Amino acid sequence: MTSVASGIARKKKVPLSAILLRLSSFLIMGVAVYWLGINFAHSPQEFAQVTINGLNNGLLYALIALGYTLVYGIIELINFAHGDLFMLTSVFSFAVLTELLGAQSPSGKNYALLLVVLLFTMAFGATLNVTIERLAYRRLRDAPKLAPLITAVGMSFVLQWIGLKWIGSVPVNVNTVLPSGKYHIGGVEIAYKTFAVFLITVPVLIILAFVVDKTRRGRAMRATAQDKDASRLMGIDVNKTISFTFAIAGAAAGAAGIMWAQTIGTVAYNLGFQLGLIAFTSAVLGGVGNLYGAVMGGLIIGLIQAYNDGLSIGPGQRWSQSMVFTILILLMVYRPGGLLGETAQEKV
Amino acid sequence: MARLNTPVMLKISDLTVGYGAITAVKGLSLEVREGEIVSVIGSNGAGKSTTLRTVSGLMKPKSGSIEFLGEKIDGIPGHEIVAKGICQSPEGRRIFPKMTVDENLDLGAYLRKDGAAVKEARERVLELFPRLRERINQKAGTMSGGEQQMLAVGRALMGNPKLLVLDEPSMGLAPVLVDLIFETIETIRKSGVTILLVEQNALAALRIADYAYVLESGNLKLEGDGSKLADDPAIAQAYLGG
Ligand SMILES: Nc1ncnc2c1ncn2[C@@H]1O[C@H](COP(=O)(O)OP(=O)(O)O)[C@@H](O)[C@H]1O
Ligand SMILES: [Mg+2]
């Protein structure tokens, strides 16, 4: 009622607060564009370089963010354990590729092994995520929202504990199979590693988006997300569809996990907390529940961090998290539903 | 109209269903024969929707049984019941609002693998509801109530049901549309689909029914041929606003 009333009021007379809000948003945008502009003018090469670094991390964030957004979309659960699932996939890839198979330096054979272990890591992430849903979340599906939420927090600790037992409390260095050289394109250096991240994450993202958007299973996912009983009346196996969603989320985390281990070069049992937070923020930024929003959010946060940390005229690395969350908060003020999310009014 | 002399398609025996401590349906027995339109009427909260939800496997009965074509189907999960040939257009339409009309219809045929037959079914549905053809690429949530109702019925038909279950298809519609919906129900029956219809619009539901049941507070109050109940003064008093 109130929203309708204020909607009518706004048409008649624009309140001062709305004008201020609009003005301040232009002001903030202006400052951001100006800041990026002077940096670009200062050194276009540096700017391009930093952009590429940002996209590199952003793609990894996007893959993890996908898991938050898909799961939230289908059962409205903020899966706090997802960051830790990502951590376990990175540990798994280290255990299999680096230790078991001994692939610790660049070679043709090791590139092939990387691709094979990528698939295994994705399968590992998928299986683990499906198992978690089956064991911990499914029986709480009709319980009050707080119950599965707390369970997810508990599951996060369980996964961290597994990671701790697996590799210990000290971060472990990973000898990467990716070559350490760089391409030089017009004064911009692009590490081979960065190419590898693009080469692997972009197709994975495209395939996952295709599955959700275009396949019969994907349509069942979207239907289940909208109305579970109506989906059952269509003949959709809702439990199976939710499992499938967790599988996709886990596979995406797995792809991010192995690429993280190979490009950043360390794995640690507490990696999930920070990465999970960033990825969750990406999902919220893009509009939680929206697949493309999550990818966009991940890329934006990757870029914000990179610009903040890497541009020579700027606040510097110490301000990295503050910048990300300042921008998140500002965005939430102007677009509460996230970039691609629905606004609250539309939902009602 | 009177009960047909055809084999029994759906047989509900002594069905009791509830929500936690609430018992919504108490010992209901009901039969639908092949080719019939069977109506279930009763005031708000009588247990009509609960009965239909149980038939479609969205709820499990506390006791009693449901047989479809001689096979026990109570306790089977909802998505498997669709495969057996029971499709429902639920109360409140429950179309997928963020999807287009087209996608909604496709979902109605989710379990069907026979592409050519699905195309035919689609064509029949769009002939039945030309309005849907005009709106084929529109987001279902942005359509009017009447159009959404057509979509809900059309979507259920896409599953090629033997038994079509309709829960209050005329709810909230303008009188012209109500007439259209009831006419369409008769057309659908003529095409060979058996229909179990729940309605608050009791008179119209009794008129088109071969046989009808009256529920009150979860109990079966009365049953009989549709036309007979429609003329029954006691029914008129209680349900037809007479
Ligand atoms: N989800 C629910 N939880 C608890 N009680 C319910 C629920 N749905 C319906 N009921 C109760 O069950 C009874 C029958 O409801 P319903 O089958 O929807 O009646 P009808 O369709 O005839 O109007 C009512 O008393 C109603 O309050
Ligand atoms: Mg009802």
Coordinates of C-alpha atoms and ligand atoms in Angstrom, one line a residue:
Chain A
M1 CA 0.0 0.0 0.0
T2 CA 2.6 2.5 1.0
S3 CA 4.7 1.8 -2.1
V4 CA 1.7 2.4 -4.4
A5 CA 0.9 5.6 -2.5
S6 CA 4.5 6.9 -2.7
G7 CA 4.7 5.9 -6.4
I8 CA 1.8 8.2 -7.1
A9 CA 3.2 10.9 -5.0
R10 CA 6.5 10.7 -6.8
K11 CA 4.8 11.3 -10.1
K12 CA 3.1 14.4 -8.9
K13 CA 6.1 16.0 -7.0
V14 CA 9.6 14.7 -7.0
P15 CA 10.8 14.7 -3.4
L16 CA 14.0 16.4 -2.5
S17 CA 15.6 13.1 -1.3
A18 CA 15.1 11.5 -4.7
I19 CA 16.8 14.4 -6.4
L20 CA 19.7 14.3 -3.9
L21 CA 20.0 10.5 -4.4
R22 CA 20.1 10.9 -8.2
L23 CA 22.6 13.8 -8.0
S24 CA 24.9 11.9 -5.6
S25 CA 24.8 8.9 -7.8
F26 CA 25.9 11.0 -10.8
L27 CA 28.6 12.5 -8.6
I28 CA 30.0 9.2 -7.5
M29 CA 29.9 7.9 -11.1
G30 CA 31.6 11.0 -12.2
V31 CA 34.4 10.6 -9.7
A32 CA 34.9 7.0 -10.7
V33 CA 35.1 7.8 -14.4
Y34 CA 37.4 10.7 -13.7
W35 CA 39.7 8.5 -11.6
L36 CA 39.8 5.8 -14.3
G37 CA 40.3 8.5 -16.9
I38 CA 43.3 10.1 -15.4
N39 CA 44.9 6.7 -14.8
F40 CA 44.3 5.8 -18.4
A41 CA 45.8 9.0 -19.6
H42 CA 48.7 8.6 -17.2
S43 CA 49.6 5.2 -18.7
P44 CA 47.4 3.3 -21.1
Q45 CA 49.6 0.3 -20.9
E46 CA 49.4 0.1 -17.2
F47 CA 45.6 0.5 -17.4
A48 CA 45.2 -2.3 -19.9
Q49 CA 47.5 -4.5 -17.8
V50 CA 45.5 -3.9 -14.7
T51 CA 42.3 -4.5 -16.5
I52 CA 43.5 -7.9 -17.6
N53 CA 44.6 -8.8 -14.1
G54 CA 41.2 -7.7 -12.9
L55 CA 39.3 -9.9 -15.4
N56 CA 41.6 -12.8 -14.5
N57 CA 40.5 -12.8 -10.9
G58 CA 37.0 -11.7 -11.8
L59 CA 36.5 -14.8 -13.9
L60 CA 37.4 -17.0 -10.9
Y61 CA 35.1 -15.0 -8.7
A62 CA 32.3 -15.4 -11.3
L63 CA 32.6 -19.1 -11.3
I64 CA 32.2 -19.2 -7.5
A65 CA 29.5 -16.6 -7.5
L66 CA 27.6 -18.8 -9.9
G67 CA 27.2 -21.4 -7.1
Y68 CA 25.8 -18.9 -4.7
T69 CA 23.3 -17.5 -7.1
L70 CA 22.1 -20.8 -8.6
V71 CA 21.5 -22.3 -5.2
Y72 CA 19.9 -19.2 -3.9
G73 CA 17.7 -19.1 -7.0
I74 CA 16.4 -22.5 -6.5
I75 CA 16.0 -23.0 -2.8
E76 CA 16.5 -19.5 -1.4
L77 CA 19.4 -20.7 0.7
I78 CA 22.6 -18.6 1.2
N79 CA 24.9 -21.5 1.0
F80 CA 27.6 -20.4 3.5
A81 CA 29.6 -23.6 2.8
H82 CA 30.1 -22.8 -0.8
G83 CA 33.4 -20.9 -0.3
D84 CA 34.7 -23.8 1.6
L85 CA 33.6 -26.2 -1.1
F86 CA 35.7 -24.1 -3.5
M87 CA 38.6 -24.4 -1.1
L88 CA 38.3 -28.2 -1.0
T89 CA 38.3 -28.4 -4.8
S90 CA 41.5 -26.4 -4.9
V91 CA 43.0 -28.8 -2.3
F92 CA 41.7 -31.8 -4.3
S93 CA 43.3 -30.5 -7.5
F94 CA 46.6 -30.0 -5.6
A95 CA 46.5 -33.5 -4.1
V96 CA 45.7 -35.2 -7.5
L97 CA 47.6 -33.1 -10.0
T98 CA 50.6 -31.8 -8.1
E99 CA 51.1 -34.7 -5.6
L100 CA 49.6 -37.8 -7.0
L101 CA 50.4 -37.3 -10.6
G102 CA 53.5 -35.2 -9.9
A103 CA 52.7 -32.6 -12.5
Q104 CA 54.8 -29.7 -11.1
S105 CA 56.3 -28.0 -14.2
P106 CA 55.2 -26.9 -17.6
S107 CA 55.2 -29.7 -20.3
G108 CA 52.9 -31.0 -23.0
K109 CA 52.1 -34.0 -20.9
N110 CA 51.3 -31.9 -17.9
Y111 CA 49.0 -29.6 -19.8
A112 CA 47.0 -32.6 -20.8
L113 CA 47.0 -33.8 -17.2
L114 CA 45.8 -30.4 -16.2
L115 CA 42.8 -30.7 -18.5
V116 CA 42.0 -34.2 -17.3
V117 CA 42.3 -33.2 -13.6
L118 CA 40.2 -30.1 -14.4
L119 CA 37.4 -32.5 -15.3
F120 CA 38.0 -34.6 -12.2
T121 CA 38.0 -31.6 -10.0
M122 CA 34.7 -30.4 -11.5
A123 CA 33.3 -33.8 -10.9
F124 CA 34.6 -33.8 -7.3
G125 CA 33.0 -30.4 -6.6
A126 CA 29.7 -31.5 -8.2
T127 CA 29.6 -34.8 -6.2
L128 CA 30.5 -33.1 -2.9
N129 CA 27.9 -30.4 -3.4
V130 CA 25.2 -32.9 -4.3
T131 CA 26.1 -35.0 -1.2
I132 CA 26.0 -31.9 1.1
E133 CA 22.5 -31.0 -0.2
R134 CA 21.3 -34.6 0.2
L135 CA 22.7 -35.0 3.7
A136 CA 22.3 -31.6 5.2
Y137 CA 19.8 -29.3 3.4
R138 CA 17.1 -31.5 1.8
R139 CA 15.4 -32.6 5.0
L140 CA 15.3 -29.0 6.1
R141 CA 13.7 -27.7 2.9
D142 CA 10.3 -27.1 4.5
A143 CA 11.7 -25.9 7.8
P144 CA 11.9 -22.2 8.7
K145 CA 14.6 -20.4 6.7
L146 CA 16.9 -20.0 9.6
A147 CA 17.4 -23.8 10.0
P148 CA 19.1 -24.5 6.7
L149 CA 21.0 -21.3 7.0
I150 CA 22.6 -22.3 10.3
T151 CA 23.2 -25.8 8.9
A152 CA 25.1 -24.2 6.0
V153 CA 27.3 -22.3 8.5
G154 CA 27.9 -25.6 10.3
M155 CA 28.7 -27.3 7.0
S156 CA 31.2 -24.5 6.3
F157 CA 33.1 -25.5 9.5
V158 CA 32.9 -29.2 8.6
L159 CA 34.5 -28.5 5.2
Q160 CA 37.1 -26.3 6.7
W161 CA 38.0 -29.0 9.2
I162 CA 38.3 -31.5 6.3
G163 CA 40.6 -29.1 4.6
L164 CA 42.6 -28.6 7.8
K165 CA 43.1 -32.4 8.2
W166 CA 43.9 -32.8 4.6
I167 CA 46.7 -30.2 4.1
G168 CA 47.3 -28.8 7.6
S169 CA 47.1 -25.3 8.9
V170 CA 49.9 -23.8 6.9
P171 CA 49.3 -22.6 3.4
V172 CA 50.9 -25.0 0.9
N173 CA 52.7 -23.9 -2.2
V174 CA 51.6 -25.4 -5.5
N175 CA 54.2 -25.8 -8.2
T176 CA 52.1 -24.9 -11.3
V177 CA 52.2 -26.6 -14.6
L178 CA 51.4 -23.3 -16.3
P179 CA 54.5 -21.7 -17.9
S180 CA 55.7 -18.5 -16.2
G181 CA 56.4 -16.4 -19.4
K182 CA 54.4 -13.5 -20.8
Y183 CA 53.1 -12.4 -24.1
H184 CA 53.9 -8.8 -25.0
I185 CA 51.2 -7.1 -26.9
G186 CA 51.8 -3.4 -27.6
G187 CA 53.6 -2.8 -24.3
V188 CA 51.1 -4.8 -22.3
E189 CA 52.3 -8.0 -20.7
I190 CA 49.8 -10.9 -20.4
A191 CA 51.0 -13.8 -18.4
Y192 CA 50.5 -17.3 -20.0
K193 CA 48.7 -18.1 -16.8
T194 CA 46.2 -15.4 -17.4
F195 CA 45.6 -16.9 -20.9
A196 CA 45.0 -20.3 -19.3
V197 CA 42.4 -18.8 -17.0
F198 CA 40.6 -17.2 -19.9
L199 CA 40.9 -20.3 -22.0
I200 CA 39.4 -22.5 -19.3
T201 CA 36.9 -20.4 -17.4
V202 CA 35.3 -18.6 -20.3
P203 CA 34.2 -21.9 -22.0
V204 CA 33.1 -23.3 -18.7
L205 CA 30.9 -20.2 -18.0
I206 CA 29.5 -20.4 -21.5
I207 CA 28.6 -24.1 -21.2
L208 CA 27.0 -23.6 -17.8
A209 CA 25.0 -20.7 -19.1
F210 CA 23.9 -22.7 -22.1
V211 CA 22.8 -25.6 -19.8
V212 CA 20.7 -23.3 -17.7
D213 CA 19.2 -21.3 -20.5
K214 CA 18.7 -23.7 -23.3
T215 CA 18.4 -27.3 -22.2
R216 CA 15.4 -29.2 -20.9
R217 CA 17.2 -29.7 -17.6
G218 CA 17.9 -26.0 -17.4
R219 CA 14.2 -25.2 -18.0
A220 CA 13.3 -27.6 -15.3
M221 CA 15.7 -25.7 -13.0
R222 CA 14.1 -22.3 -13.8
A223 CA 10.6 -23.7 -13.3
T224 CA 11.6 -25.3 -10.0
A225 CA 13.1 -22.0 -8.9
Q226 CA 9.8 -20.2 -9.6
D227 CA 7.2 -22.7 -8.2
K228 CA 8.0 -26.2 -6.9
D229 CA 4.5 -27.6 -6.7
A230 CA 3.6 -26.3 -10.2
S231 CA 6.8 -27.9 -11.4
R232 CA 5.8 -31.3 -9.9
L233 CA 2.5 -31.0 -11.8
M234 CA 4.5 -30.7 -15.0
G235 CA 6.2 -34.0 -14.2
I236 CA 9.5 -32.4 -13.1
D237 CA 11.4 -34.4 -10.4
V238 CA 12.0 -31.5 -8.1
N239 CA 14.6 -33.3 -5.9
K240 CA 16.6 -34.4 -8.9
T241 CA 16.5 -30.9 -10.3
I242 CA 17.8 -29.4 -7.1
S243 CA 20.5 -32.0 -7.0
F244 CA 21.4 -31.1 -10.6
T245 CA 21.6 -27.4 -9.6
F246 CA 24.0 -28.3 -6.8
A247 CA 26.0 -30.3 -9.2
I248 CA 26.4 -27.4 -11.6
A249 CA 27.3 -25.1 -8.7
G250 CA 29.9 -27.6 -7.5
A251 CA 31.4 -28.1 -10.9
A252 CA 31.8 -24.4 -11.4
A253 CA 33.5 -24.1 -8.0
G254 CA 35.8 -27.0 -9.1
A255 CA 36.9 -25.2 -12.2
A256 CA 37.7 -22.1 -10.1
G257 CA 39.4 -24.3 -7.5
I258 CA 42.0 -25.8 -9.8
M259 CA 42.6 -22.6 -11.7
W260 CA 43.1 -20.8 -8.4
A261 CA 45.7 -23.4 -7.2
Q262 CA 47.5 -23.2 -10.5
T263 CA 47.6 -19.5 -11.0
I264 CA 47.8 -18.1 -7.4
G265 CA 50.1 -20.9 -6.4
T266 CA 48.9 -21.6 -2.9
V267 CA 46.1 -23.6 -1.2
A268 CA 45.0 -23.2 2.4
Y269 CA 42.3 -24.6 4.5
N270 CA 40.9 -21.1 5.3
L271 CA 40.8 -19.9 1.7
G272 CA 37.1 -20.4 1.5
F273 CA 36.1 -17.7 3.9
Q274 CA 37.6 -14.8 2.0
L275 CA 36.9 -16.1 -1.5
G276 CA 33.4 -17.1 -0.4
L277 CA 32.7 -13.6 0.9
I278 CA 34.0 -12.0 -2.3
A279 CA 32.0 -14.4 -4.5
F280 CA 28.9 -14.0 -2.4
T281 CA 29.3 -10.2 -2.7
S282 CA 29.6 -10.7 -6.5
A283 CA 26.3 -12.6 -6.6
V284 CA 24.6 -9.9 -4.5
L285 CA 26.1 -7.1 -6.7
G286 CA 24.8 -8.8 -9.8
G287 CA 21.4 -9.6 -8.4
V288 CA 21.3 -12.8 -6.5
G289 CA 19.5 -15.6 -8.4
N290 CA 20.5 -14.1 -11.7
L291 CA 23.2 -16.2 -13.6
Y292 CA 24.5 -13.4 -15.7
G293 CA 24.4 -11.0 -12.8
A294 CA 26.7 -13.3 -10.9
V295 CA 29.2 -13.3 -13.7
M296 CA 29.0 -9.6 -14.1
G297 CA 29.3 -9.0 -10.4
G298 CA 32.4 -11.2 -10.3
L299 CA 34.0 -9.4 -13.1
I300 CA 33.2 -6.0 -11.6
I301 CA 34.6 -6.9 -8.2
G302 CA 37.7 -8.3 -9.9
L303 CA 38.1 -5.1 -11.8
I304 CA 37.5 -2.8 -8.8
Q305 CA 40.1 -4.7 -6.8
A306 CA 42.6 -4.6 -9.6
Y307 CA 42.1 -0.9 -10.4
N308 CA 42.3 -0.1 -6.7
D309 CA 45.4 -2.2 -6.1
G310 CA 47.2 -1.7 -9.4
L311 CA 46.7 1.8 -10.7
S312 CA 49.5 4.1 -9.8
I313 CA 47.1 7.0 -8.9
G314 CA 44.8 5.4 -6.4
P315 CA 44.1 4.4 -2.9
G316 CA 46.3 1.3 -3.0
Q317 CA 46.0 -2.3 -1.8
R318 CA 45.2 -1.6 1.8
W319 CA 41.9 -0.2 0.7
S320 CA 40.9 -3.1 -1.5
Q321 CA 38.1 -4.6 0.6
S322 CA 36.9 -1.2 1.7
M323 CA 36.5 -0.1 -1.9
V324 CA 34.6 -3.3 -2.8
F325 CA 32.2 -3.0 0.0
T326 CA 31.7 0.8 -0.4
I327 CA 30.7 0.1 -3.9
L328 CA 28.5 -2.7 -2.9
I329 CA 26.7 -0.6 -0.3
L330 CA 26.3 2.3 -2.7
L331 CA 24.8 0.0 -5.3
M332 CA 22.4 -1.6 -2.8
V333 CA 21.2 1.9 -2.0
Y334 CA 20.5 2.7 -5.6
R335 CA 19.5 -0.7 -6.9
P336 CA 18.4 -2.9 -3.9
G337 CA 17.9 -5.9 -6.2
G338 CA 21.4 -5.8 -7.6
L339 CA 22.5 -4.9 -11.2
L340 CA 20.4 -7.5 -13.0
G341 CA 18.1 -8.4 -10.2
E342 CA 14.5 -7.5 -10.0
T343 CA 13.6 -4.5 -7.9
A344 CA 11.6 -5.3 -4.8
Q345 CA 8.5 -3.6 -6.1
E346 CA 8.4 -5.9 -9.2
K347 CA 8.3 -9.0 -7.1
V348 CA 5.2 -7.9 -5.1
Chain B
M1 CA -26.8 -35.5 -17.1
A2 CA -26.3 -38.8 -15.6
R3 CA -23.4 -41.1 -14.7
L4 CA -21.9 -42.9 -17.6
N5 CA -21.7 -46.7 -17.8
T6 CA -18.0 -46.8 -18.6
P7 CA -15.2 -48.3 -16.6
V8 CA -13.9 -46.5 -13.5
M9 CA -10.9 -44.4 -14.2
L10 CA -10.2 -42.8 -10.8
K11 CA -11.3 -44.3 -7.5
I12 CA -10.8 -42.6 -4.2
S13 CA -11.7 -44.7 -1.2
D14 CA -12.1 -43.5 2.3
L15 CA -9.5 -40.8 1.9
T16 CA -8.3 -38.8 4.9
V17 CA -5.7 -36.0 4.4
G18 CA -4.5 -33.3 6.6
Y19 CA -2.0 -30.6 7.4
G20 CA -0.3 -31.4 10.6
A21 CA -3.1 -31.4 13.3
I22 CA -5.7 -30.2 10.8
T23 CA -7.7 -32.8 9.0
A24 CA -8.9 -31.3 5.8
V25 CA -10.5 -34.3 4.1
K26 CA -12.3 -36.9 6.2
G27 CA -13.0 -40.4 4.7
L28 CA -13.9 -39.2 1.2
S29 CA -14.9 -41.7 -1.4
L30 CA -15.4 -40.7 -5.0
E31 CA -15.3 -42.1 -8.5
V32 CA -14.6 -40.8 -11.9
R33 CA -15.6 -42.9 -14.9
E34 CA -14.0 -42.8 -18.3
G35 CA -15.3 -39.9 -20.4
E36 CA -17.1 -38.2 -17.6
I37 CA -17.1 -34.7 -16.3
V38 CA -17.2 -35.1 -12.5
S39 CA -17.6 -31.9 -10.4
V40 CA -16.8 -31.5 -6.8
I41 CA -18.4 -28.4 -5.2
G42 CA -18.4 -27.0 -1.7
S43 CA -17.8 -23.8 0.1
N44 CA -14.4 -22.3 0.8
G45 CA -12.2 -24.6 3.0
A46 CA -14.3 -27.7 2.4
G47 CA -11.3 -29.7 1.3
K48 CA -11.7 -29.7 -2.4
S49 CA -8.2 -28.5 -3.3
T50 CA -6.6 -30.8 -0.7
T51 CA -8.3 -33.7 -2.4
L52 CA -7.0 -32.7 -5.8
R53 CA -3.5 -32.1 -4.4
T54 CA -3.5 -35.6 -3.0
V55 CA -4.7 -37.0 -6.3
S56 CA -1.8 -35.3 -8.0
G57 CA 0.7 -36.6 -5.4
L58 CA 1.5 -33.2 -3.9
M59 CA 0.3 -34.5 -0.5
K60 CA 0.3 -37.9 1.0
P61 CA -2.9 -39.3 2.5
K62 CA -3.2 -40.2 6.2
S63 CA -5.3 -43.1 5.3
G64 CA -7.4 -44.4 2.4
S65 CA -6.4 -45.1 -1.1
I66 CA -6.5 -43.7 -4.6
E67 CA -6.6 -45.9 -7.7
F68 CA -6.1 -44.7 -11.2
L69 CA -6.9 -47.2 -14.0
G70 CA -6.8 -50.0 -11.5
E71 CA -3.4 -49.0 -10.1
K72 CA -2.8 -47.7 -6.6
I73 CA -1.3 -44.2 -7.0
D74 CA -1.4 -42.7 -3.5
G75 CA 2.0 -42.1 -2.0
I76 CA 3.6 -42.0 -5.5
P77 CA 5.6 -38.7 -6.0
G78 CA 3.8 -36.0 -8.0
H79 CA 6.1 -36.1 -11.0
E80 CA 5.4 -39.8 -11.5
I81 CA 1.6 -39.3 -11.4
V82 CA 1.9 -36.9 -14.4
A83 CA 3.5 -39.8 -16.3
K84 CA 0.5 -42.0 -15.6
G85 CA -1.8 -39.5 -17.3
I86 CA -3.2 -37.2 -14.7
C87 CA -2.5 -33.5 -15.4
Q88 CA -3.8 -30.7 -13.2
S89 CA -4.4 -27.0 -13.6
P90 CA -4.1 -26.0 -10.0
E91 CA -5.9 -23.4 -7.9
G92 CA -4.6 -19.9 -8.5
R93 CA -3.3 -21.0 -11.9
R94 CA 0.3 -21.3 -10.8
I95 CA 1.7 -20.5 -14.3
F96 CA 5.5 -19.7 -14.4
P97 CA 5.3 -15.9 -14.4
K98 CA 8.9 -15.2 -15.6
M99 CA 8.6 -17.5 -18.6
T100 CA 6.8 -16.9 -21.8
V101 CA 3.6 -18.5 -22.8
D102 CA 5.5 -20.7 -25.2
E103 CA 7.9 -21.9 -22.4
N104 CA 5.0 -22.6 -20.1
L105 CA 3.3 -24.7 -22.7
D106 CA 6.6 -26.6 -23.4
L107 CA 6.8 -27.3 -19.7
G108 CA 3.4 -28.8 -19.8
A109 CA 4.8 -31.4 -22.2
Y110 CA 8.0 -31.8 -20.1
L111 CA 7.7 -35.6 -19.9
R112 CA 6.8 -36.2 -23.5
K113 CA 9.4 -37.4 -25.9
D114 CA 7.2 -37.6 -29.0
G115 CA 8.1 -34.3 -30.7
A116 CA 5.5 -34.6 -33.5
A117 CA 2.6 -35.4 -31.1
V118 CA 3.7 -32.5 -28.8
K119 CA 3.5 -30.1 -31.8
E120 CA 0.0 -31.4 -32.5
A121 CA -1.0 -30.9 -28.9
R122 CA 0.3 -27.4 -29.0
E123 CA -1.7 -26.7 -32.2
R124 CA -4.8 -28.0 -30.5
V125 CA -4.3 -25.9 -27.4
L126 CA -3.7 -22.8 -29.5
E127 CA -6.9 -23.5 -31.4
L128 CA -8.8 -23.9 -28.2
F129 CA -7.4 -20.6 -26.9
P130 CA -6.5 -18.4 -29.8
R131 CA -5.7 -15.7 -27.3
L132 CA -2.6 -17.7 -26.3
R133 CA -1.3 -17.7 -29.8
E134 CA -1.4 -13.9 -29.9
R135 CA 0.5 -13.8 -26.6
I136 CA 2.9 -16.6 -27.4
N137 CA 6.1 -14.7 -26.6
Q138 CA 4.7 -12.6 -23.8
K139 CA 5.9 -13.2 -20.2
A140 CA 3.1 -15.2 -18.6
G141 CA 3.2 -13.1 -15.4
T142 CA 2.2 -10.0 -17.3
M143 CA -1.0 -11.4 -18.8
S144 CA -4.5 -10.9 -17.5
G145 CA -6.1 -13.3 -15.1
G146 CA -8.3 -14.8 -17.8
E147 CA -5.3 -15.3 -20.1
Q148 CA -3.4 -16.9 -17.3
Q149 CA -6.2 -19.3 -16.6
M150 CA -6.3 -20.3 -20.3
L151 CA -2.6 -20.9 -20.1
A152 CA -2.9 -23.0 -17.0
V153 CA -5.5 -25.2 -18.7
G154 CA -3.6 -25.3 -21.9
R155 CA -0.4 -26.2 -20.2
A156 CA -2.2 -29.1 -18.4
L157 CA -3.5 -30.3 -21.8
M158 CA 0.0 -30.3 -23.2
G159 CA 0.7 -33.3 -21.0
N160 CA -1.8 -35.3 -23.1
P161 CA -3.8 -36.3 -20.0
K162 CA -6.2 -39.2 -19.7
L163 CA -7.6 -37.4 -16.7
L164 CA -7.6 -33.6 -16.6
V165 CA -8.0 -32.1 -13.1
L166 CA -9.2 -28.5 -12.9
D167 CA -9.2 -26.6 -9.6
E168 CA -11.5 -23.6 -9.8
P169 CA -10.7 -22.6 -13.4
S170 CA -13.3 -19.8 -13.2
M171 CA -12.0 -18.2 -10.1
G172 CA -11.8 -14.4 -10.4
L173 CA -12.8 -14.2 -14.0
A174 CA -15.3 -11.9 -15.7
P175 CA -18.6 -13.6 -16.5
V176 CA -17.9 -13.7 -20.2
L177 CA -14.7 -15.6 -19.6
V178 CA -16.4 -17.9 -17.1
D179 CA -18.8 -19.0 -19.8
L180 CA -15.9 -19.4 -22.2
I181 CA -14.0 -21.6 -19.7
F182 CA -17.0 -23.8 -19.1
E183 CA -17.7 -24.2 -22.9
T184 CA -14.1 -25.1 -23.4
I185 CA -14.3 -27.7 -20.6
E186 CA -17.1 -29.4 -22.6
T187 CA -15.1 -29.2 -25.8
I188 CA -12.2 -30.8 -24.1
R189 CA -14.3 -33.6 -22.8
K190 CA -15.7 -34.2 -26.3
S191 CA -12.1 -34.7 -27.5
G192 CA -12.0 -37.7 -25.2
V193 CA -10.4 -36.4 -22.0
T194 CA -12.0 -37.3 -18.7
I195 CA -12.4 -34.3 -16.4
L196 CA -12.4 -33.9 -12.6
L197 CA -13.6 -30.4 -11.9
V198 CA -13.6 -28.4 -8.6
E199 CA -15.6 -25.2 -8.6
Q200 CA -17.1 -22.7 -6.3
N201 CA -19.3 -21.6 -9.2
A202 CA -21.6 -24.5 -8.3
L203 CA -24.4 -24.1 -10.7
A204 CA -22.3 -24.0 -13.8
A205 CA -20.2 -26.9 -12.5
L206 CA -23.3 -29.0 -11.8
R207 CA -24.8 -28.2 -15.2
I208 CA -21.9 -29.6 -17.2
A209 CA -21.3 -32.5 -14.8
D210 CA -22.4 -36.1 -15.4
Y211 CA -22.0 -36.7 -11.7
A212 CA -21.2 -34.4 -8.8
Y213 CA -20.1 -34.5 -5.2
V214 CA -20.7 -31.9 -2.5
L215 CA -18.1 -31.5 0.2
E216 CA -18.6 -29.8 3.5
S217 CA -15.9 -29.4 6.1
G218 CA -13.9 -32.3 4.7
N219 CA -16.9 -34.6 4.6
L220 CA -18.9 -35.9 1.7
K221 CA -22.3 -34.3 2.2
L222 CA -24.1 -35.4 -1.0
E223 CA -23.6 -37.0 -4.3
G224 CA -25.7 -37.5 -7.4
D225 CA -26.2 -36.8 -11.1
G226 CA -25.1 -33.3 -12.0
S227 CA -28.5 -32.1 -13.3
K228 CA -30.4 -33.6 -10.4
L229 CA -28.2 -31.7 -7.9
A230 CA -28.5 -28.5 -9.9
D231 CA -32.3 -28.7 -9.5
D232 CA -32.1 -29.7 -5.8
P233 CA -33.6 -26.9 -3.7
A234 CA -31.4 -27.8 -0.7
I235 CA -28.3 -27.4 -2.9
A236 CA -29.7 -24.2 -4.3
Q237 CA -30.2 -22.9 -0.8
A238 CA -26.7 -23.8 0.4
Y239 CA -24.4 -23.3 -2.6
L240 CA -26.2 -21.5 -5.4
G241 CA -27.0 -18.4 -3.5
G242 CA -30.7 -19.2 -3.9
Ligands
LIG1 N1 -1.1 -25.3 3.6 C1 -2.1 -25.5 4.6 N2 -1.7 -25.6 5.9 C2 -2.7 -25.8 6.8 N3 -4.0 -25.9 6.6 C3 -4.4 -25.8 5.3 C4 -3.5 -25.6 4.2 N4 -4.2 -25.6 3.1 C5 -5.5 -25.7 3.4 N5 -5.6 -25.9 4.7 C6 -6.9 -26.1 5.4 O1 -7.5 -27.3 5.0 C7 -8.9 -27.1 4.8 C8 -9.3 -27.4 3.4 O2 -8.7 -26.5 2.5 P1 -8.8 -26.6 0.9 O3 -8.6 -28.0 0.5 O4 -7.9 -25.6 0.3 O5 -10.3 -26.2 0.7 P2 -11.1 -25.7 -0.6 O6 -10.2 -26.0 -1.8 O7 -12.3 -26.6 -0.6 O8 -11.4 -24.3 -0.4 C9 -9.2 -25.7 5.2 O9 -9.6 -25.7 6.5 C10 -7.9 -25.0 5.1 O10 -7.8 -24.0 6.1
MG2 MG -9.5 -24.6 -3.1

